[in-house]
PDB file of C-alpha atoms in Angstrom:
ATOM      1  CA  MET A1461      91.724  86.227  75.169  1.00 39.00           C
ATOM      2  CA  THR A1462      93.586  89.159  76.715  1.00 57.00           C
ATOM      3  CA  MET A1463      97.035  89.669  75.262  1.00 65.00           C
ATOM      4  CA  SER A1464      99.999  90.054  77.578  1.00 75.00           C
ATOM      5  CA  THR A1465     102.279  93.071  77.367  1.00 79.00           C
ATOM      6  CA  LEU A1466     104.980  90.823  75.909  1.00 81.00           C
ATOM      7  CA  GLU A1467     102.688  89.724  73.085  1.00 83.00           C
ATOM      8  CA  ILE A1468     101.656  93.310  72.416  1.00 84.00           C
ATOM      9  CA  GLY A1469     105.294  94.414  72.361  1.00 86.00           C
ATOM     10  CA  LEU A1470     106.306  91.645  69.949  1.00 90.00           C
ATOM     11  CA  GLY A1471     103.336  92.396  67.718  1.00 90.00           C
ATOM     12  CA  LEU A1472     104.198  96.077  67.695  1.00 91.00           C
ATOM     13  CA  MET A1473     107.809  95.319  66.790  1.00 93.00           C
ATOM     14  CA  CYS A1474     106.725  93.110  63.883  1.00 94.00           C
ATOM     15  CA  VAL A1475     104.354  95.762  62.557  1.00 94.00           C
ATOM     16  CA  ILE A1476     106.932  98.527  62.775  1.00 94.00           C
ATOM     17  CA  PHE A1477     109.718  96.498  61.192  1.00 95.00           C
ATOM     18  CA  ALA A1478     107.363  95.217  58.487  1.00 95.00           C
ATOM     19  CA  SER A1479     106.517  98.820  57.584  1.00 94.00           C
ATOM     20  CA  ALA A1480     110.228  99.516  57.082  1.00 93.00           C
ATOM     21  CA  VAL A1481     110.610  96.445  54.853  1.00 93.00           C
ATOM     22  CA  LEU A1482     107.549  97.421  52.819  1.00 94.00           C
ATOM     23  CA  GLY A1483     109.009 100.907  52.500  1.00 92.00           C
ATOM     24  CA  MET A1484     112.184  99.384  51.037  1.00 91.00           C
ATOM     25  CA  LEU A1485     110.172  97.337  48.548  1.00 90.00           C
ATOM     26  CA  ALA A1486     108.130 100.380  47.583  1.00 90.00           C
ATOM     27  CA  GLY A1487     111.279 102.485  47.199  1.00 86.00           C
ATOM     28  CA  GLN A1488     112.597 100.098  44.569  1.00 84.00           C
ATOM     29  CA  ARG A1489     109.496 100.586  42.425  1.00 85.00           C
ATOM     30  CA  LEU A1490     109.095 104.348  42.728  1.00 85.00           C
ATOM     31  CA  PRO A1491     110.169 106.572  39.834  1.00 87.00           C
ATOM     32  CA  ALA A1492     113.563 108.213  40.231  1.00 84.00           C
ATOM     33  CA  HIS A1493     112.177 111.687  40.855  1.00 82.00           C
ATOM     34  CA  HIS A1494     110.188 110.347  43.824  1.00 84.00           C
ATOM     35  CA  VAL A1495     113.377 109.320  45.619  1.00 82.00           C
ATOM     36  CA  SER A1496     115.474 112.295  44.570  1.00 86.00           C
ATOM     37  CA  THR A1497     117.516 114.347  47.027  1.00 86.00           C
ATOM     38  CA  GLU A1498     114.823 117.049  47.107  1.00 87.00           C
ATOM     39  CA  SER A1499     112.102 114.507  47.815  1.00 87.00           C
ATOM     40  CA  LYS A1500     114.188 112.912  50.547  1.00 86.00           C
ATOM     41  CA  ALA A1501     114.766 116.309  52.209  1.00 90.00           C
ATOM     42  CA  THR A1502     111.050 117.128  52.175  1.00 89.00           C
ATOM     43  CA  VAL A1503     110.049 113.733  53.565  1.00 89.00           C
ATOM     44  CA  SER A1504     112.760 113.986  56.236  1.00 88.00           C
ATOM     45  CA  VAL A1505     111.384 117.330  57.445  1.00 91.00           C
ATOM     46  CA  ALA A1506     107.830 115.975  57.510  1.00 91.00           C
ATOM     47  CA  MET A1507     108.908 112.851  59.415  1.00 90.00           C
ATOM     48  CA  ALA A1508     110.815 115.021  61.885  1.00 90.00           C
ATOM     49  CA  VAL A1509     107.491 116.613  62.827  1.00 91.00           C
ATOM     50  CA  VAL A1510     105.846 113.199  63.215  1.00 91.00           C
ATOM     51  CA  GLY A1511     108.845 111.919  65.194  1.00 88.00           C
ATOM     52  CA  THR A1512     108.640 114.894  67.561  1.00 90.00           C
ATOM     53  CA  MET A1513     104.934 114.293  68.130  1.00 89.00           C
ATOM     54  CA  THR A1514     105.630 110.617  68.800  1.00 88.00           C
ATOM     55  CA  ALA A1515     108.352 111.462  71.319  1.00 87.00           C
ATOM     56  CA  LEU A1516     106.032 113.878  73.146  1.00 88.00           C
ATOM     57  CA  VAL A1517     103.212 111.338  73.376  1.00 86.00           C
ATOM     58  CA  ILE A1518     105.541 108.556  74.555  1.00 85.00           C
ATOM     59  CA  GLY A1519     106.902 110.967  77.172  1.00 85.00           C
ATOM     60  CA  PHE A1520     103.330 111.657  78.327  1.00 84.00           C
ATOM     61  CA  MET A1521     102.618 107.924  78.511  1.00 84.00           C
ATOM     62  CA  ILE A1522     105.734 107.322  80.600  1.00 84.00           C
ATOM     63  CA  SER A1523     104.870 110.169  82.993  1.00 85.00           C
ATOM     64  CA  ASN A1524     101.267 108.990  83.346  1.00 83.00           C
ATOM     65  CA  ALA A1525     102.261 105.365  83.926  1.00 83.00           C
ATOM     66  CA  SER A1526     104.925 106.395  86.452  1.00 84.00           C
ATOM     67  CA  SER A1527     102.387 108.422  88.459  1.00 85.00           C
ATOM     68  CA  SER A1528      99.967 105.495  88.390  1.00 83.00           C
ATOM     69  CA  PHE A1529     102.681 103.097  89.582  1.00 86.00           C
ATOM     70  CA  THR A1530     103.613 105.407  92.463  1.00 86.00           C
ATOM     71  CA  ALA A1531      99.974 105.705  93.547  1.00 85.00           C
ATOM     72  CA  LYS A1532      99.449 101.929  93.493  1.00 85.00           C
ATOM     73  CA  ASN A1533     102.658 101.324  95.414  1.00 87.00           C
ATOM     74  CA  GLY A1534     101.589 103.889  98.003  1.00 89.00           C
ATOM     75  CA  ALA A1535      98.169 102.252  98.381  1.00 88.00           C
ATOM     76  CA  VAL A1536      99.774  98.882  99.163  1.00 90.00           C
ATOM     77  CA  ALA A1537     102.179 100.495 101.634  1.00 91.00           C
ATOM     78  CA  ARG A1538      99.309 102.244 103.437  1.00 92.00           C
ATOM     79  CA  LEU A1539      97.328  99.004 103.598  1.00 93.00           C
ATOM     80  CA  SER A1540     100.309  97.192 105.116  1.00 94.00           C
ATOM     81  CA  SER A1541     100.910  99.943 107.665  1.00 94.00           C
ATOM     82  CA  ASP A1542      97.264  99.997 108.784  1.00 94.00           C
ATOM     83  CA  ILE A1543      97.279  96.224 109.330  1.00 95.00           C
ATOM     84  CA  VAL A1544     100.320  96.415 111.607  1.00 95.00           C
ATOM     85  CA  ARG A1545      98.943  99.405 113.540  1.00 95.00           C
ATOM     86  CA  LEU A1546      95.571  97.742 114.071  1.00 95.00           C
ATOM     87  CA  ASP A1547      97.219  94.562 115.331  1.00 95.00           C
ATOM     88  CA  ALA A1548      99.281  96.614 117.792  1.00 95.00           C
ATOM     89  CA  LEU A1549      96.127  98.183 119.223  1.00 95.00           C
ATOM     90  CA  LEU A1550      94.448  94.799 119.549  1.00 95.00           C
ATOM     91  CA  ARG A1551      97.501  93.416 121.354  1.00 95.00           C
ATOM     92  CA  ARG A1552      97.309  96.268 123.849  1.00 95.00           C
ATOM     93  CA  TYR A1553      93.581  95.712 124.360  1.00 95.00           C
ATOM     94  CA  GLY A1554      94.236  92.341 125.949  1.00 93.00           C
ATOM     95  CA  PRO A1555      93.318  88.652 125.609  1.00 94.00           C
ATOM     96  CA  GLU A1556      89.722  89.631 124.808  1.00 94.00           C
ATOM     97  CA  ALA A1557      90.915  90.736 121.365  1.00 94.00           C
ATOM     98  CA  ASP A1558      92.767  87.526 120.499  1.00 94.00           C
ATOM     99  CA  THR A1559      89.994  86.188 118.264  1.00 95.00           C
ATOM    100  CA  THR A1560      89.857  89.531 116.477  1.00 95.00           C
ATOM    101  CA  ARG A1561      93.611  89.411 115.950  1.00 95.00           C
ATOM    102  CA  THR A1562      93.209  85.941 114.445  1.00 95.00           C
ATOM    103  CA  ALA A1563      90.544  87.302 112.078  1.00 95.00           C
ATOM    104  CA  LEU A1564      92.919  90.126 111.122  1.00 95.00           C
ATOM    105  CA  GLN A1565      95.656  87.577 110.397  1.00 95.00           C
ATOM    106  CA  HIS A1566      93.294  85.710 108.080  1.00 95.00           C
ATOM    107  CA  TYR A1567      92.463  88.978 106.297  1.00 95.00           C
ATOM    108  CA  ALA A1568      96.129  89.921 105.861  1.00 94.00           C
ATOM    109  CA  ALA A1569      97.007  86.475 104.488  1.00 93.00           C
ATOM    110  CA  ALA A1570      94.056  86.536 102.094  1.00 93.00           C
ATOM    111  CA  LYS A1571      94.881  90.049 100.891  1.00 92.00           C
ATOM    112  CA  LEU A1572      98.491  89.043 100.290  1.00 91.00           C
ATOM    113  CA  GLU A1573      97.348  86.078  98.224  1.00 90.00           C
ATOM    114  CA  ASP A1574      94.883  88.249  96.294  1.00 89.00           C
ATOM    115  CA  LEU A1575      97.411  90.906  95.318  1.00 88.00           C
ATOM    116  CA  PHE A1576     100.456  88.675  94.903  1.00 85.00           C
ATOM    117  CA  PRO A1577      99.206  85.154  94.112  1.00 82.00           C
ATOM    118  CA  ASN A1578     101.560  82.200  94.065  1.00 76.00           C
ATOM    119  CA  GLY A1579     101.361  79.811  91.142  1.00 60.00           C
ATOM    120  CA  ASP A1580     101.515  80.107  87.382  1.00 56.00           C
ATOM    121  CA  GLY A1581      98.486  81.419  85.574  1.00 60.00           C
ATOM    122  CA  ARG A1582      96.864  83.040  88.599  1.00 69.00           C
ATOM    123  CA  LYS A1583      95.890  86.653  88.193  1.00 77.00           C
ATOM    124  CA  PRO A1584      95.580  89.159  91.052  1.00 81.00           C
ATOM    125  CA  ASP A1585      92.081  89.723  92.416  1.00 84.00           C
ATOM    126  CA  VAL A1586      92.169  93.073  94.172  1.00 84.00           C
ATOM    127  CA  ALA A1587      88.411  93.087  94.854  1.00 86.00           C
ATOM    128  CA  ASN A1588      87.902  89.527  96.053  1.00 89.00           C
ATOM    129  CA  PRO A1589      84.485  89.513  97.838  1.00 92.00           C
ATOM    130  CA  ALA A1590      85.598  86.765 100.231  1.00 93.00           C
ATOM    131  CA  THR A1591      88.511  88.898 101.429  1.00 93.00           C
ATOM    132  CA  LEU A1592      86.272  91.925 101.860  1.00 92.00           C
ATOM    133  CA  LYS A1593      84.014  89.816 104.080  1.00 95.00           C
ATOM    134  CA  LEU A1594      87.013  88.906 106.239  1.00 94.00           C
ATOM    135  CA  LEU A1595      87.607  92.614 106.866  1.00 94.00           C
ATOM    136  CA  ASP A1596      83.926  93.075 107.664  1.00 94.00           C
ATOM    137  CA  ASP A1597      84.284  90.293 110.233  1.00 95.00           C
ATOM    138  CA  VAL A1598      87.216  92.103 111.868  1.00 95.00           C
ATOM    139  CA  GLN A1599      85.222  95.320 112.094  1.00 95.00           C
ATOM    140  CA  ASP A1600      82.143  93.548 113.470  1.00 95.00           C
ATOM    141  CA  ARG A1601      84.214  91.886 116.191  1.00 95.00           C
ATOM    142  CA  ILE A1602      85.677  95.234 117.250  1.00 95.00           C
ATOM    143  CA  VAL A1603      82.178  96.750 117.445  1.00 95.00           C
ATOM    144  CA  LEU A1604      81.192  93.978 119.878  1.00 93.00           C
ATOM    145  CA  PHE A1605      84.048  94.762 122.293  1.00 94.00           C
ATOM    146  CA  LYS A1606      82.912  95.326 125.883  1.00 93.00           C
ATOM    147  CA  PRO A1607      85.603  97.494 127.490  1.00 92.00           C
ATOM    148  CA  ALA A1608      86.133  97.001 131.196  1.00 92.00           C
ATOM    149  CA  ASP A1609      87.772 100.381 131.839  1.00 93.00           C
ATOM    150  CA  ASP A1610      88.664 103.698 130.204  1.00 95.00           C
ATOM    151  CA  ARG A1611      91.893 102.271 128.793  1.00 94.00           C
ATOM    152  CA  GLN A1612      90.141  99.506 126.883  1.00 95.00           C
ATOM    153  CA  ARG A1613      87.415 101.938 125.855  1.00 95.00           C
ATOM    154  CA  TRP A1614      90.009 104.238 124.283  1.00 96.00           C
ATOM    155  CA  LEU A1615      91.863 101.349 122.624  1.00 95.00           C
ATOM    156  CA  GLY A1616      88.606  99.931 121.275  1.00 94.00           C
ATOM    157  CA  GLY A1617      87.648 103.292 119.806  1.00 94.00           C
ATOM    158  CA  GLN A1618      91.049 103.715 118.201  1.00 95.00           C
ATOM    159  CA  ALA A1619      90.921 100.159 116.824  1.00 95.00           C
ATOM    160  CA  LEU A1620      87.486 100.729 115.328  1.00 94.00           C
ATOM    161  CA  GLN A1621      88.631 103.955 113.697  1.00 95.00           C
ATOM    162  CA  LEU A1622      91.740 102.276 112.327  1.00 94.00           C
ATOM    163  CA  ALA A1623      89.657  99.345 111.045  1.00 93.00           C
ATOM    164  CA  GLY A1624      87.643 101.887 109.080  1.00 93.00           C
ATOM    165  CA  GLU A1625      90.857 103.376 107.691  1.00 92.00           C
ATOM    166  CA  LEU A1626      91.980  99.876 106.757  1.00 92.00           C
ATOM    167  CA  GLY A1627      88.810  99.537 104.722  1.00 91.00           C
ATOM    168  CA  ASP A1628      89.586 102.865 103.035  1.00 91.00           C
ATOM    169  CA  ALA A1629      93.107 101.652 102.243  1.00 89.00           C
ATOM    170  CA  GLY A1630      91.726  98.463 100.711  1.00 87.00           C
ATOM    171  CA  ALA A1631      89.275 100.504  98.649  1.00 87.00           C
ATOM    172  CA  GLY A1632      92.185 102.670  97.525  1.00 84.00           C
ATOM    173  CA  VAL A1633      93.991  99.625  96.161  1.00 84.00           C
ATOM    174  CA  ILE A1634      90.844  98.634  94.251  1.00 82.00           C
ATOM    175  CA  GLN A1635      90.394 102.133  92.828  1.00 79.00           C
ATOM    176  CA  GLN A1636      94.023 102.268  91.724  1.00 75.00           C
ATOM    177  CA  ASP A1637      93.732  98.976  89.838  1.00 72.00           C
ATOM    178  CA  VAL A1638      92.730 100.664  86.591  1.00 70.00           C
ATOM    179  CA  SER A1639      94.754 101.373  83.484  1.00 70.00           C
ATOM    180  CA  SER A1640      96.028 104.937  83.162  1.00 68.00           C
ATOM    181  CA  LEU A1641      97.293 104.318  79.620  1.00 74.00           C
ATOM    182  CA  PRO A1642      94.863 105.830  77.078  1.00 72.00           C
ATOM    183  CA  LEU A1643      94.447 103.324  74.252  1.00 76.00           C
ATOM    184  CA  PRO A1644      93.926 106.065  71.617  1.00 80.00           C
ATOM    185  CA  PHE A1645      97.399 107.375  72.443  1.00 78.00           C
ATOM    186  CA  LEU A1646      98.871 103.909  71.983  1.00 82.00           C
ATOM    187  CA  GLY A1647      97.063 103.516  68.675  1.00 86.00           C
ATOM    188  CA  ALA A1648      98.217 106.934  67.460  1.00 87.00           C
ATOM    189  CA  VAL A1649     101.823 106.224  68.424  1.00 90.00           C
ATOM    190  CA  THR A1650     101.700 102.902  66.563  1.00 90.00           C
ATOM    191  CA  ILE A1651     100.409 104.557  63.385  1.00 92.00           C
ATOM    192  CA  TRP A1652     102.982 107.334  63.583  1.00 92.00           C
ATOM    193  CA  LEU A1653     105.809 104.848  64.088  1.00 93.00           C
ATOM    194  CA  VAL A1654     104.611 102.828  61.088  1.00 93.00           C
ATOM    195  CA  VAL A1655     104.668 105.966  58.930  1.00 93.00           C
ATOM    196  CA  VAL A1656     108.113 107.014  60.172  1.00 93.00           C
ATOM    197  CA  PHE A1657     109.686 103.595  59.636  1.00 93.00           C
ATOM    198  CA  ALA A1658     108.069 103.250  56.213  1.00 93.00           C
ATOM    199  CA  SER A1659     109.689 106.542  55.211  1.00 92.00           C
ATOM    200  CA  PHE A1660     113.026 105.245  56.521  1.00 91.00           C
ATOM    201  CA  GLY A1661     112.660 102.176  54.335  1.00 90.00           C
ATOM    202  CA  VAL A1662     111.837 104.139  51.179  1.00 91.00           C
ATOM    203  CA  PHE A1663     115.129 106.017  51.211  1.00 90.00           C
ATOM    204  CA  ALA A1664     117.329 103.472  53.020  1.00 88.00           C
ATOM    205  CA  PRO A1665     120.050 101.562  51.138  1.00 88.00           C
ATOM    206  CA  ARG A1666     119.151  97.906  50.493  1.00 86.00           C
ATOM    207  CA  ASN A1667     121.795  96.041  52.458  1.00 90.00           C
ATOM    208  CA  ALA A1668     122.086  93.839  55.549  1.00 91.00           C
ATOM    209  CA  THR A1669     123.523  96.581  57.754  1.00 92.00           C
ATOM    210  CA  THR A1670     120.550  98.863  57.102  1.00 92.00           C
ATOM    211  CA  ILE A1671     118.038  96.081  57.712  1.00 92.00           C
ATOM    212  CA  ILE A1672     119.680  95.100  61.006  1.00 94.00           C
ATOM    213  CA  ALA A1673     119.779  98.752  62.125  1.00 94.00           C
ATOM    214  CA  LEU A1674     116.063  99.208  61.355  1.00 93.00           C
ATOM    215  CA  PHE A1675     115.229  95.965  63.163  1.00 95.00           C
ATOM    216  CA  LEU A1676     117.154  97.000  66.277  1.00 94.00           C
ATOM    217  CA  CYS A1677     115.494 100.401  66.226  1.00 93.00           C
ATOM    218  CA  ALA A1678     112.048  98.785  65.958  1.00 93.00           C
ATOM    219  CA  PHE A1679     112.965  96.440  68.810  1.00 94.00           C
ATOM    220  CA  ALA A1680     114.107  99.328  71.033  1.00 91.00           C
ATOM    221  CA  VAL A1681     110.947 101.374  70.456  1.00 91.00           C
ATOM    222  CA  SER A1682     108.672  98.370  71.030  1.00 91.00           C
ATOM    223  CA  ALA A1683     110.553  97.406  74.192  1.00 88.00           C
ATOM    224  CA  ALA A1684     110.097 100.933  75.557  1.00 86.00           C
ATOM    225  CA  ILE A1685     106.340 100.821  74.957  1.00 87.00           C
ATOM    226  CA  LYS A1686     106.182  97.323  76.472  1.00 86.00           C
ATOM    227  CA  LEU A1687     107.876  98.606  79.639  1.00 84.00           C
ATOM    228  CA  VAL A1688     105.404 101.506  79.810  1.00 85.00           C
ATOM    229  CA  MET A1689     102.548  98.992  79.729  1.00 84.00           C
ATOM    230  CA  ASP A1690     104.257  96.930  82.447  1.00 82.00           C
ATOM    231  CA  LEU A1691     104.584 100.077  84.546  1.00 82.00           C
ATOM    232  CA  ASP A1692     100.852 100.689  84.108  1.00 79.00           C
ATOM    233  CA  THR A1693      99.915  97.142  85.249  1.00 76.00           C
ATOM    234  CA  PRO A1694     102.353  96.445  88.122  1.00 73.00           C
ATOM    235  CA  PHE A1695     100.059  93.967  89.918  1.00 72.00           C
ATOM    236  CA  GLU A1696      99.546  91.756  86.906  1.00 61.00           C
ATOM    237  CA  GLY A1697     102.469  91.981  84.511  1.00 45.00           C
ATOM    238  CA  ASP A1698     102.771  88.775  82.491  1.00 38.00           C
ATOM    239  CA  ILE A1699     101.133  86.029  84.561  1.00 39.00           C
ATOM    240  CA  ARG A1700     103.437  83.443  82.996  1.00 39.00           C
ATOM    241  CA  ILE A1701     106.440  85.197  84.505  1.00 42.00           C
ATOM    242  CA  THR A1702     106.935  84.661  88.237  1.00 44.00           C
ATOM    243  CA  ARG A1703     108.366  88.130  88.754  1.00 50.00           C
ATOM    244  CA  PRO A1704     107.497  90.670  86.022  1.00 55.00           C
ATOM    245  CA  PRO A1705     110.194  93.202  85.025  1.00 63.00           C
ATOM    246  CA  ILE A1706     108.257  96.044  86.657  1.00 73.00           C
ATOM    247  CA  HIS A1707     106.112  95.177  89.652  1.00 76.00           C
ATOM    248  CA  ILE A1708     104.942  96.426  93.015  1.00 82.00           C
ATOM    249  CA  SER A1709     106.908  94.829  95.809  1.00 81.00           C
ATOM    250  CA  SER A1710     104.989  92.430  98.007  1.00 85.00           C
ATOM    251  CA  ASP A1711     107.499  92.923 100.841  1.00 88.00           C
ATOM    252  CA  PRO A1712     105.495  95.522 102.864  1.00 90.00           C
ATOM    253  CA  LEU A1713     102.337  93.397 102.916  1.00 91.00           C
ATOM    254  CA  ARG A1714     104.299  90.176 103.420  1.00 91.00           C
ATOM    255  CA  GLN A1715     106.187  91.697 106.352  1.00 92.00           C
ATOM    256  CA  ALA A1716     102.913  92.980 107.821  1.00 93.00           C
ATOM    257  CA  ALA A1717     101.378  89.495 107.620  1.00 91.00           C
ATOM    258  CA  ASP A1718     104.478  87.977 109.251  1.00 92.00           C
ATOM    259  CA  THR A1719     104.563  90.637 111.988  1.00 91.00           C
ATOM    260  CA  ILE A1720     101.006  90.162 113.169  1.00 92.00           C
ATOM    261  CA  ARG A1721     101.473  86.364 113.338  1.00 87.00           C
ATOM    262  CA  ARG A1722     104.211  86.683 115.941  1.00 81.00           C
TER     263      ARG A1722
END
């Protein structure tokens, strides 16, 4: 079963905090010279290097996920724009294009439901074959147009070209629906954080204030990584949450579907 980003974030927080607690337990059993001031200084310098590497990798992950989110958002916006433009051309063509406009409305509604499904437990299906066939039907109907004059001939040509661009936009959404978050980076960051927090625990005082501080720090780091994963999967998020914290807005496609129904 695929884990949600929330489950991954909670698991990561538990692992990181547990490493700090184990570090505290280990620190109690180490000989005195292992936890001396000199040892603490050396470990602190070493962990500073690991902490810097971790910060750089997390920064890379955030940048990569942000670029991916922008590209996916742009693909949905282009798809919505092409639907509205194609409907405008079909309106201008005349009553002969009414059935084609109806087919386009069915495609827009199906695409909206695919990308932004209503109902708990339903996952987006960006490459639904049934929806792709609806677009094929729109294109086939445009090919069969029989223009009566130069005006309709030009409009039909423009509509056919735009229908092809609509297919490209739909393919762009499918191509963008891939994870840009390299799993080896996530694994490396997890290991580095475990090492860093374990070193914190070894030299940390054994009291409630220290434990709470380490827990909050583990929570903050895990929450940041969880948000990065949400940013990388804006269509899906957590399917048990109606509106994930970070998501692509359905408004452009919803407005396009509403516009062409008028």
